Amino acid sequence: MFEDVAISLKIAVEAGTPILLASLGEIYAERSGVLNLGVEGMMMLGAVVGFATTLTTKNPILGVLLASLVAALLSLVHAFACVSLKANQVVSGLALTMLGVGISGVLGRQFVGSPLPVRVAEASIPGLSDIPLIGKALFSHDPFVYLSYALVVILWFVLYKTKLGIEIRAVGEDPSAADAAGVNVALVQYGCVALGGALAGLGGAYLSVVYTPAWIENMTAGRGWIAIALVIFAMWDPLRAVIGAYLFGGLEALQFRLQQALFFGYRIPVTLLGSLPYIATIAVLVFASSEAVRKRIGAPSALGKPYFREERVF
Amino acid sequence: MKLLSLRSVLEKPMVIEEISLSEMQVELGEPLVQMRGIVKIFPGVVANDNVDFDLYAGEVHALLGENGAGKTTLMNILFGLYSPDEGEIYVAGKKVEIRSPRDAIRYGIGMVHQHFKLIPTLTVAENIALSLANAPAINPSKHLVEEIERYSKRYGLEVDPSAYVWQLSVGERQRVEILKALMGGARALILDEPTTVLTPDERDELFKTLRRMADEGCGIVLITHKLEEALSVCDRITVMRNGRVVATVRPNEVVAADLAKMMVGRDVLLNYEKPPSEIGEVVLRVEGLRVLGDRGLVSVDGVSFDIRSGEVFGIAGVAGNGQSELVEAIVGLRKVESGRVEILGRDVTNQPTSRVLGLGVAYIPEHRIERGIAPDLSVVENLILKSYRNPPFSGRLAMNTDYVREWGKRLVEEYEVVTPSIDAPVKLLSGGNIQRVIIAREFSQEPKLIIASHPTYGLDVAATEYVRKKLLEQRRRGAAILLVSEDLEELLALSDRIAVMYRGRFVGVLEADEITLDRIRVMMAGEEEAS
Ligand SMILES: Nc1ncnc2c1ncn2[C@@H]1O[C@H](COP(=O)(O)OP(=O)(O)O)[C@@H](O)[C@H]1O
Ligand SMILES: [Mg+2]
């Protein structure tokens, strides 16, 4: 039983990792005031690029790196549209998702059914992994999970404890004030959007290269959207994103367990179980937004609004 | 489509490193900054029309003009926020190009904007770190605390570096802005209408600080539309009107009336006629009102008063002492925690706004763009915002368009709204004309109670004159008027009684024969009179 729980937690962490990575990226983009609804598309693109590269080069590290790079490039399209051309961020983001999903669907068709010849090995951390429960759940993973731990801490530190972090938060709160303080608003936004793209790509590649090392159609299955919802749940804070991501990962783990379980003699339909994360997304959004209202902690004030320097402010 | 921001991503700043006022030797009385032939055109307006402007080291230089004269535009150009269509700028005698505030800051130019450019969710230290190019990359706010305190002491700008900006009063926020500029090495400091938000004491402190800075070799530009400020604290005064410089004078060469004439272009009436009016029944009664502010703290703390018809009841006080919350609670835009609001004998506590307004209440809100109009709708649509549901504006199924247009045209004429047509989006109008639209809408319904929040804030002399005249007209007609204002002269000129509000309470209520400027000033700082 104890072992069971530990394994479930371990699966929860692994299932939560792609969502966590994508959320971290979106947190940065949104903190700089740019809403990017293209996360799903960038994840998909990352997944296909990561998979294809690993398949041909047998080098998962290269696969994941290339996936981040390509997804970051895709996100720059969004940055160009929103920051430089001041286009509507919702429309541009949706277009990005369609583009990413479409491209990876076409490219991925040839891979359907082919498993990856290489696996990313697990690397338990000596010492830490012997702690009961926690050791199994947190410290017996592949290296990318540890990378995500490091990213959480680094991104939190940068956002709250460095000059760059102040600049990012300022740009997302009030770009005109940041501008007047001498911050290069466009540069900060480009950077954050690109980081968001890179992390979404990384999350996507984690799915196709590490988590399920085989190509499945519609690989990301809405995880990009969950990641966006998670940003709100996390109140734009990288540390809080961890909790949310593992909660969702936990739901995925739970699905597998419940598939075997009998309720009053019946099996729960698989489709119903499959919709659990999405139902949870809605529940989380409802809950988080009411809590946000109560605490008056909101989105970055300038989120979604293009900045025109010479526009009249009343 | 301009790709300005892309260019700014790719291009290095234009600053030529050697020029920085903070390091250069500019003798007192020598020019720090010279602007020549500046032209700036916005769609439909020439905001700056061939303007020359000089700022010397060691002077406080007033930039005086009516609203819309082009003062802010000119200084925004100097600070790199707007790019001029024509003209040249010299810093310490050398021609420069200022493409962004970043460039301006490096040249040693600082600006305190009228609407402060601070991030409320960041601390004071973080806001300052944001603007300092050489702030440490890691933990900048911690490293800056000492330096902030040193500057605070030296210039008398007390502020807590670890406080969040949203916790600060407007006066404190202004100090942060000045500190920001000073610590960034500003030698030429621009302040845009800095005194509008200050108590008289804070204002005197500010002027002392500015004088100290000028004595140390800085040049200060003080943008203002208040004559007495220009005359009493400045070394030189440049007057602007309609985008042009009318004259640059020294205060000892002119008197207030000359300046007023230069600003407005004609003689101005500085007094209002206030005939005695007939005081009637109680229209608004407020009893023991307690209201919470946005942050959940008590903003209005047990306020009671009556207003009778034909009477103007003024509320004085520095912004942020609960006046806005009081007004919002009365009109039903904010929850009343305890206490009672009665209009014409009816209890309207916590009633929906539509019901309150339906009793014949006119509301001139403090934030005229956000609350007073629907900016994208046309002038005529804004004029019927309150009445479109009712006949004769609306028929059984559709609007009665002909009637609405006729009526709109009549109001535009009667209230002298300057607009290209009644179909123009109201946001294109100037502040004064937007206020005329609001007043036309509200007053045309012959209200019994008028709630006017800062009705002339930010308006030019002519528009201000008009609004005050209209308020007095309504008083004569028999309306009860609640007038919240920070402008003491306005309160004095219009009110029959004045309450002074401080930290959510009335410090006192002065009857007509007791009202003097000095008594109100003392009370605004929270001191009750021993009487
Ligand atoms: N960003 C802007 N966009 C369009 N018009 C503007 C803008 N800023 C100012 N204006 C117009 O330029 C004129 C000068 O405005 P401004 O410089 O703000 O005057 P002042 O500061 O003297 O009150 C006004 O007619 C104003 O409506
Ligand atoms: Mg101005």
mmCIF file of N, CA and C in Angstrom, chain A residues 172-212:
data_model
loop_
_atom_site.group_PDB
_atom_site.id
_atom_site.type_symbol
_atom_site.label_atom_id
_atom_site.label_comp_id
_atom_site.label_asym_id
_atom_site.label_seq_id
_atom_site.Cartn_x
_atom_site.Cartn_y
_atom_site.Cartn_z
ATOM 1 N N GLY A 172 4.788 44.275 -17.159
ATOM 2 C CA GLY A 172 3.460 43.670 -17.172
ATOM 3 C C GLY A 172 2.431 44.481 -16.403
ATOM 4 N N GLU A 173 2.879 45.236 -15.408
ATOM 5 C CA GLU A 173 1.939 46.036 -14.632
ATOM 6 C C GLU A 173 1.599 47.333 -15.347
ATOM 7 N N ASP A 174 2.620 48.019 -15.819
ATOM 8 C CA ASP A 174 2.417 49.323 -16.434
ATOM 9 C C ASP A 174 3.576 49.636 -17.371
ATOM 10 N N PRO A 175 3.435 49.265 -18.629
ATOM 11 C CA PRO A 175 4.556 49.457 -19.558
ATOM 12 C C PRO A 175 4.967 50.917 -19.688
ATOM 13 N N SER A 176 4.019 51.832 -19.539
ATOM 14 C CA SER A 176 4.414 53.232 -19.713
ATOM 15 C C SER A 176 5.301 53.665 -18.555
ATOM 16 N N ALA A 177 5.024 53.156 -17.359
ATOM 17 C CA ALA A 177 5.881 53.480 -16.220
ATOM 18 C C ALA A 177 7.255 52.834 -16.388
ATOM 19 N N ALA A 178 7.271 51.606 -16.861
ATOM 20 C CA ALA A 178 8.548 50.939 -17.076
ATOM 21 C C ALA A 178 9.354 51.694 -18.125
ATOM 22 N N ASP A 179 8.671 52.106 -19.171
ATOM 23 C CA ASP A 179 9.321 52.861 -20.236
ATOM 24 C C ASP A 179 9.931 54.142 -19.668
ATOM 25 N N ALA A 180 9.133 54.841 -18.865
ATOM 26 C CA ALA A 180 9.621 56.095 -18.294
ATOM 27 C C ALA A 180 10.791 55.865 -17.350
ATOM 28 N N ALA A 181 10.912 54.653 -16.836
ATOM 29 C CA ALA A 181 12.039 54.349 -15.957
ATOM 30 C C ALA A 181 13.256 53.886 -16.770
ATOM 31 N N GLY A 182 13.124 53.885 -18.076
ATOM 32 C CA GLY A 182 14.263 53.547 -18.909
ATOM 33 C C GLY A 182 14.360 52.075 -19.285
ATOM 34 N N VAL A 183 13.286 51.324 -19.052
ATOM 35 C CA VAL A 183 13.304 49.905 -19.405
ATOM 36 C C VAL A 183 12.945 49.753 -20.882
ATOM 37 N N ASN A 184 13.626 48.881 -21.581
ATOM 38 C CA ASN A 184 13.289 48.597 -22.973
ATOM 39 C C ASN A 184 12.109 47.607 -22.993
ATOM 40 N N VAL A 185 10.915 48.174 -23.060
ATOM 41 C CA VAL A 185 9.694 47.381 -22.914
ATOM 42 C C VAL A 185 9.625 46.258 -23.946
ATOM 43 N N ALA A 186 9.874 46.596 -25.205
ATOM 44 C CA ALA A 186 9.740 45.601 -26.269
ATOM 45 C C ALA A 186 10.731 44.455 -26.064
ATOM 46 N N LEU A 187 11.937 44.789 -25.672
ATOM 47 C CA LEU A 187 12.960 43.755 -25.490
ATOM 48 C C LEU A 187 12.559 42.775 -24.389
ATOM 49 N N VAL A 188 12.072 43.324 -23.275
ATOM 50 C CA VAL A 188 11.642 42.473 -22.164
ATOM 51 C C VAL A 188 10.519 41.550 -22.619
ATOM 52 N N GLN A 189 9.569 42.099 -23.377
ATOM 53 C CA GLN A 189 8.438 41.277 -23.811
ATOM 54 C C GLN A 189 8.879 40.197 -24.796
ATOM 55 N N TYR A 190 9.722 40.574 -25.741
ATOM 56 C CA TYR A 190 10.242 39.566 -26.664
ATOM 57 C C TYR A 190 10.930 38.440 -25.889
ATOM 58 N N GLY A 191 11.761 38.826 -24.944
ATOM 59 C CA GLY A 191 12.508 37.829 -24.176
ATOM 60 C C GLY A 191 11.588 36.888 -23.423
ATOM 61 N N CYS A 192 10.591 37.453 -22.751
ATOM 62 C CA CYS A 192 9.694 36.616 -21.946
ATOM 63 C C CYS A 192 8.853 35.695 -22.825
ATOM 64 N N VAL A 193 8.386 36.222 -23.951
ATOM 65 C CA VAL A 193 7.591 35.380 -24.848
ATOM 66 C C VAL A 193 8.456 34.231 -25.376
ATOM 67 N N ALA A 194 9.698 34.549 -25.730
ATOM 68 C CA ALA A 194 10.589 33.505 -26.257
ATOM 69 C C ALA A 194 10.874 32.456 -25.184
ATOM 70 N N LEU A 195 11.074 32.916 -23.953
ATOM 71 C CA LEU A 195 11.287 31.961 -22.867
ATOM 72 C C LEU A 195 10.053 31.071 -22.722
ATOM 73 N N GLY A 196 8.878 31.688 -22.808
ATOM 74 C CA GLY A 196 7.635 30.926 -22.736
ATOM 75 C C GLY A 196 7.582 29.873 -23.823
ATOM 76 N N GLY A 197 7.989 30.254 -25.032
ATOM 77 C CA GLY A 197 7.994 29.307 -26.139
ATOM 78 C C GLY A 197 8.966 28.163 -25.882
ATOM 79 N N ALA A 198 10.162 28.514 -25.423
ATOM 80 C CA ALA A 198 11.182 27.493 -25.191
ATOM 81 C C ALA A 198 10.696 26.485 -24.150
ATOM 82 N N LEU A 199 10.078 26.978 -23.080
ATOM 83 C CA LEU A 199 9.634 26.062 -22.026
ATOM 84 C C LEU A 199 8.439 25.223 -22.475
ATOM 85 N N ALA A 200 7.550 25.822 -23.285
ATOM 86 C CA ALA A 200 6.438 25.031 -23.819
ATOM 87 C C ALA A 200 6.987 23.932 -24.719
ATOM 88 N N GLY A 201 7.977 24.283 -25.543
ATOM 89 C CA GLY A 201 8.596 23.286 -26.417
ATOM 90 C C GLY A 201 9.254 22.184 -25.604
ATOM 91 N N LEU A 202 9.912 22.591 -24.530
ATOM 92 C CA LEU A 202 10.555 21.618 -23.652
ATOM 93 C C LEU A 202 9.516 20.667 -23.053
ATOM 94 N N GLY A 203 8.402 21.252 -22.614
ATOM 95 C CA GLY A 203 7.329 20.434 -22.045
ATOM 96 C C GLY A 203 6.792 19.448 -23.061
ATOM 97 N N GLY A 204 6.592 19.932 -24.288
ATOM 98 C CA GLY A 204 6.087 19.054 -25.337
ATOM 99 C C GLY A 204 7.061 17.920 -25.626
ATOM 100 N N ALA A 205 8.342 18.265 -25.706
ATOM 101 C CA ALA A 205 9.351 17.256 -26.006
ATOM 102 C C ALA A 205 9.457 16.253 -24.861
ATOM 103 N N TYR A 206 9.268 16.732 -23.642
ATOM 104 C CA TYR A 206 9.300 15.812 -22.498
ATOM 105 C C TYR A 206 8.230 14.726 -22.664
ATOM 106 N N LEU A 207 7.071 15.169 -23.140
ATOM 107 C CA LEU A 207 5.980 14.219 -23.364
ATOM 108 C C LEU A 207 6.364 13.137 -24.360
ATOM 109 N N SER A 208 6.883 13.571 -25.524
ATOM 110 C CA SER A 208 7.082 12.611 -26.616
ATOM 111 C C SER A 208 8.403 11.863 -26.505
ATOM 112 N N VAL A 209 9.357 12.437 -25.789
ATOM 113 C CA VAL A 209 10.669 11.792 -25.729
ATOM 114 C C VAL A 209 10.844 10.995 -24.434
ATOM 115 N N VAL A 210 10.295 11.498 -23.340
ATOM 116 C CA VAL A 210 10.541 10.869 -22.058
ATOM 117 C C VAL A 210 9.301 10.187 -21.476
ATOM 118 N N TYR A 211 8.217 10.937 -21.401
ATOM 119 C CA TYR A 211 7.046 10.447 -20.676
ATOM 120 C C TYR A 211 6.354 9.302 -21.411
ATOM 121 N N THR A 212 6.067 9.518 -22.703
ATOM 122 C CA THR A 212 5.497 8.445 -23.533
ATOM 123 C C THR A 212 6.364 8.335 -24.766
#
